[in-house]
GROMACS .gro file of C-alpha atoms in nm:
model
  115
    1ILE     CA    1   7.883   1.396   0.451
    2SER     CA    2   8.001   1.756   0.533
    3LEU     CA    3   8.028   1.889   0.863
    4ILE     CA    4   7.755   2.140   0.821
    5HIS     CA    5   7.513   1.857   0.668
    6GLN     CA    6   7.587   1.638   0.967
    7GLY     CA    7   7.511   1.930   1.223
    8ASN     CA    8   7.179   2.014   1.057
    9ALA     CA    9   7.087   1.643   1.045
   10VAL     CA   10   6.769   1.544   1.227
   11PRO     CA   11   6.751   1.247   1.453
   12THR     CA   12   6.491   0.990   1.412
   13LEU     CA   13   6.312   0.789   1.713
   14THR     CA   14   6.158   0.454   1.647
   15ASP     CA   15   5.799   0.395   1.759
   16LEU     CA   16   5.637   0.256   2.051
   17PRO     CA   17   5.376  -0.007   1.997
   18ASP     CA   18   5.004   0.149   2.009
   19GLU     CA   19   4.948  -0.005   2.347
   20VAL     CA   20   5.195  -0.106   2.596
   21CYS     CA   21   5.150  -0.316   2.899
   22TYR     CA   22   5.226  -0.286   3.274
   23GLY     CA   23   5.544  -0.505   3.364
   24GLU     CA   24   5.664  -0.486   3.038
   25THR     CA   25   5.986  -0.318   2.900
   26TYR     CA   26   6.002  -0.161   2.557
   27GLN     CA   27   6.294  -0.010   2.367
   28ILE     CA   28   6.305   0.300   2.137
   29ASN     CA   29   6.612   0.382   1.949
   30CYS     CA   30   6.748   0.714   1.838
   31THR     CA   31   6.948   0.717   1.499
   32HIS     CA   32   7.169   1.026   1.483
   33PRO     CA   33   7.510   1.126   1.301
   34PRO     CA   34   7.839   1.021   1.471
   35LEU     CA   35   7.932   1.246   1.767
   36GLY     CA   36   8.245   1.458   1.770
   37GLY     CA   37   8.555   1.336   1.593
   38SER     CA   38   8.575   1.388   1.237
   39SER     CA   39   8.206   1.442   1.184
   40GLY     CA   40   8.291   1.759   1.398
   41TYR     CA   41   7.999   1.941   1.558
   42LEU     CA   42   7.783   1.723   1.761
   43ALA     CA   43   7.814   1.767   2.140
   44GLY     CA   44   7.545   1.510   2.246
   45VAL     CA   45   7.250   1.316   2.215
   46LEU     CA   46   6.983   1.367   2.490
   47TRP     CA   47   6.643   1.297   2.577
   48ARG     CA   48   6.311   1.467   2.649
   49ARG     CA   49   6.020   1.320   2.831
   50ASN     CA   50   5.667   1.511   2.790
   51GLY     CA   51   5.838   1.807   2.631
   52VAL     CA   52   6.132   1.852   2.916
   53ASP     CA   53   6.486   1.765   2.913
   54TYR     CA   54   6.528   1.448   3.076
   55THR     CA   55   6.810   1.234   3.209
   56PRO     CA   56   6.704   0.862   3.230
   57ASN     CA   57   6.693   0.763   3.606
   58GLY     CA   58   6.763   0.408   3.566
   59ILE     CA   59   6.432   0.301   3.695
   60THR     CA   60   6.154   0.375   3.476
   61GLU     CA   61   6.418   0.423   3.194
   62GLN     CA   62   6.764   0.304   3.121
   63LEU     CA   63   6.996   0.429   2.854
   64VAL     CA   64   7.148   0.167   2.603
   65ILE     CA   65   7.456   0.257   2.374
   66ILE     CA   66   7.389   0.042   2.075
   67ASN     CA   67   7.671   0.186   1.852
   68SER     CA   68   7.808   0.523   1.726
   69THR     CA   69   7.505   0.645   1.562
   70VAL     CA   70   7.236   0.462   1.761
   71ARG     CA   71   7.127   0.521   2.151
   72GLY     CA   72   6.852   0.331   2.283
   73LEU     CA   73   6.601   0.417   2.568
   74GLN     CA   74   6.449   0.112   2.759
   75ILE     CA   75   6.113   0.213   2.908
   76ASN     CA   76   5.983  -0.003   3.198
   77VAL     CA   77   5.610   0.034   3.210
   78ILE     CA   78   5.550   0.012   3.589
   79ARG     CA   79   5.214   0.083   3.745
   80GLY     CA   80   5.195   0.391   3.938
   81VAL     CA   81   5.526   0.552   3.784
   82TYR     CA   82   5.476   0.527   3.420
   83GLU     CA   83   5.213   0.773   3.322
   84PRO     CA   84   4.980   0.692   3.028
   85GLY     CA   85   5.046   0.916   2.744
   86THR     CA   86   5.401   0.981   2.848
   87TYR     CA   87   5.597   1.091   2.521
   88TYR     CA   88   5.956   1.083   2.447
   89ASN     CA   89   6.201   1.239   2.205
   90CYS     CA   90   6.564   1.246   2.151
   91PHE     CA   91   6.765   1.563   2.030
   92ILE     CA   92   7.105   1.651   1.930
   93VAL     CA   93   7.325   1.956   2.018
   94ARG     CA   94   7.579   2.115   1.791
   95SER     CA   95   7.900   2.198   1.988
   96ASP     CA   96   7.951   2.512   1.774
   97THR     CA   97   7.610   2.672   1.785
   98PHE     CA   98   7.435   2.491   2.053
   99ASP     CA   99   7.148   2.439   1.818
  100ARG     CA  100   6.919   2.177   1.907
  101ARG     CA  101   6.759   1.937   1.645
  102ASN     CA  102   6.459   1.723   1.799
  103SER     CA  103   6.340   1.399   1.669
  104ASN     CA  104   5.979   1.297   1.629
  105SER     CA  105   5.801   1.227   1.941
  106VAL     CA  106   5.648   0.879   2.040
  107SER     CA  107   5.417   0.790   2.292
  108ALA     CA  108   5.189   0.480   2.380
  109ASN     CA  109   4.877   0.411   2.553
  110VAL     CA  110   4.876   0.170   2.838
  111SER     CA  111   4.659  -0.147   2.791
  112GLU     CA  112   4.505  -0.252   3.115
  113LEU     CA  113   4.531  -0.601   3.031
  114THR     CA  114   4.834  -0.752   3.204
  115SER     CA  115   5.061  -0.986   3.001
   0.00000   0.00000   0.00000
């Protein structure tokens, strides 16, 4: 794969269930081209929450590094903290042009049923 092609790649995000439950933890995975090194231009994989650049805070969300091309986000659905309809996407940034490529967005409704 050429450097240019990788820099133009779009990350993909796995989906959440249609409904999530309070007290449960869910994980979404962002698949992206490898960072840095011989693949060149990718500076980072970052996250957006409700359309705003976001750093996982370790309380409602934790970052999980699965391998060189997959980053996970664990989402803790905490009552009073997690807002129903919260949506997430990941994005990659090119180090040469600072262009961003956004993934698809994923969200879930909260079920009032407790597990």
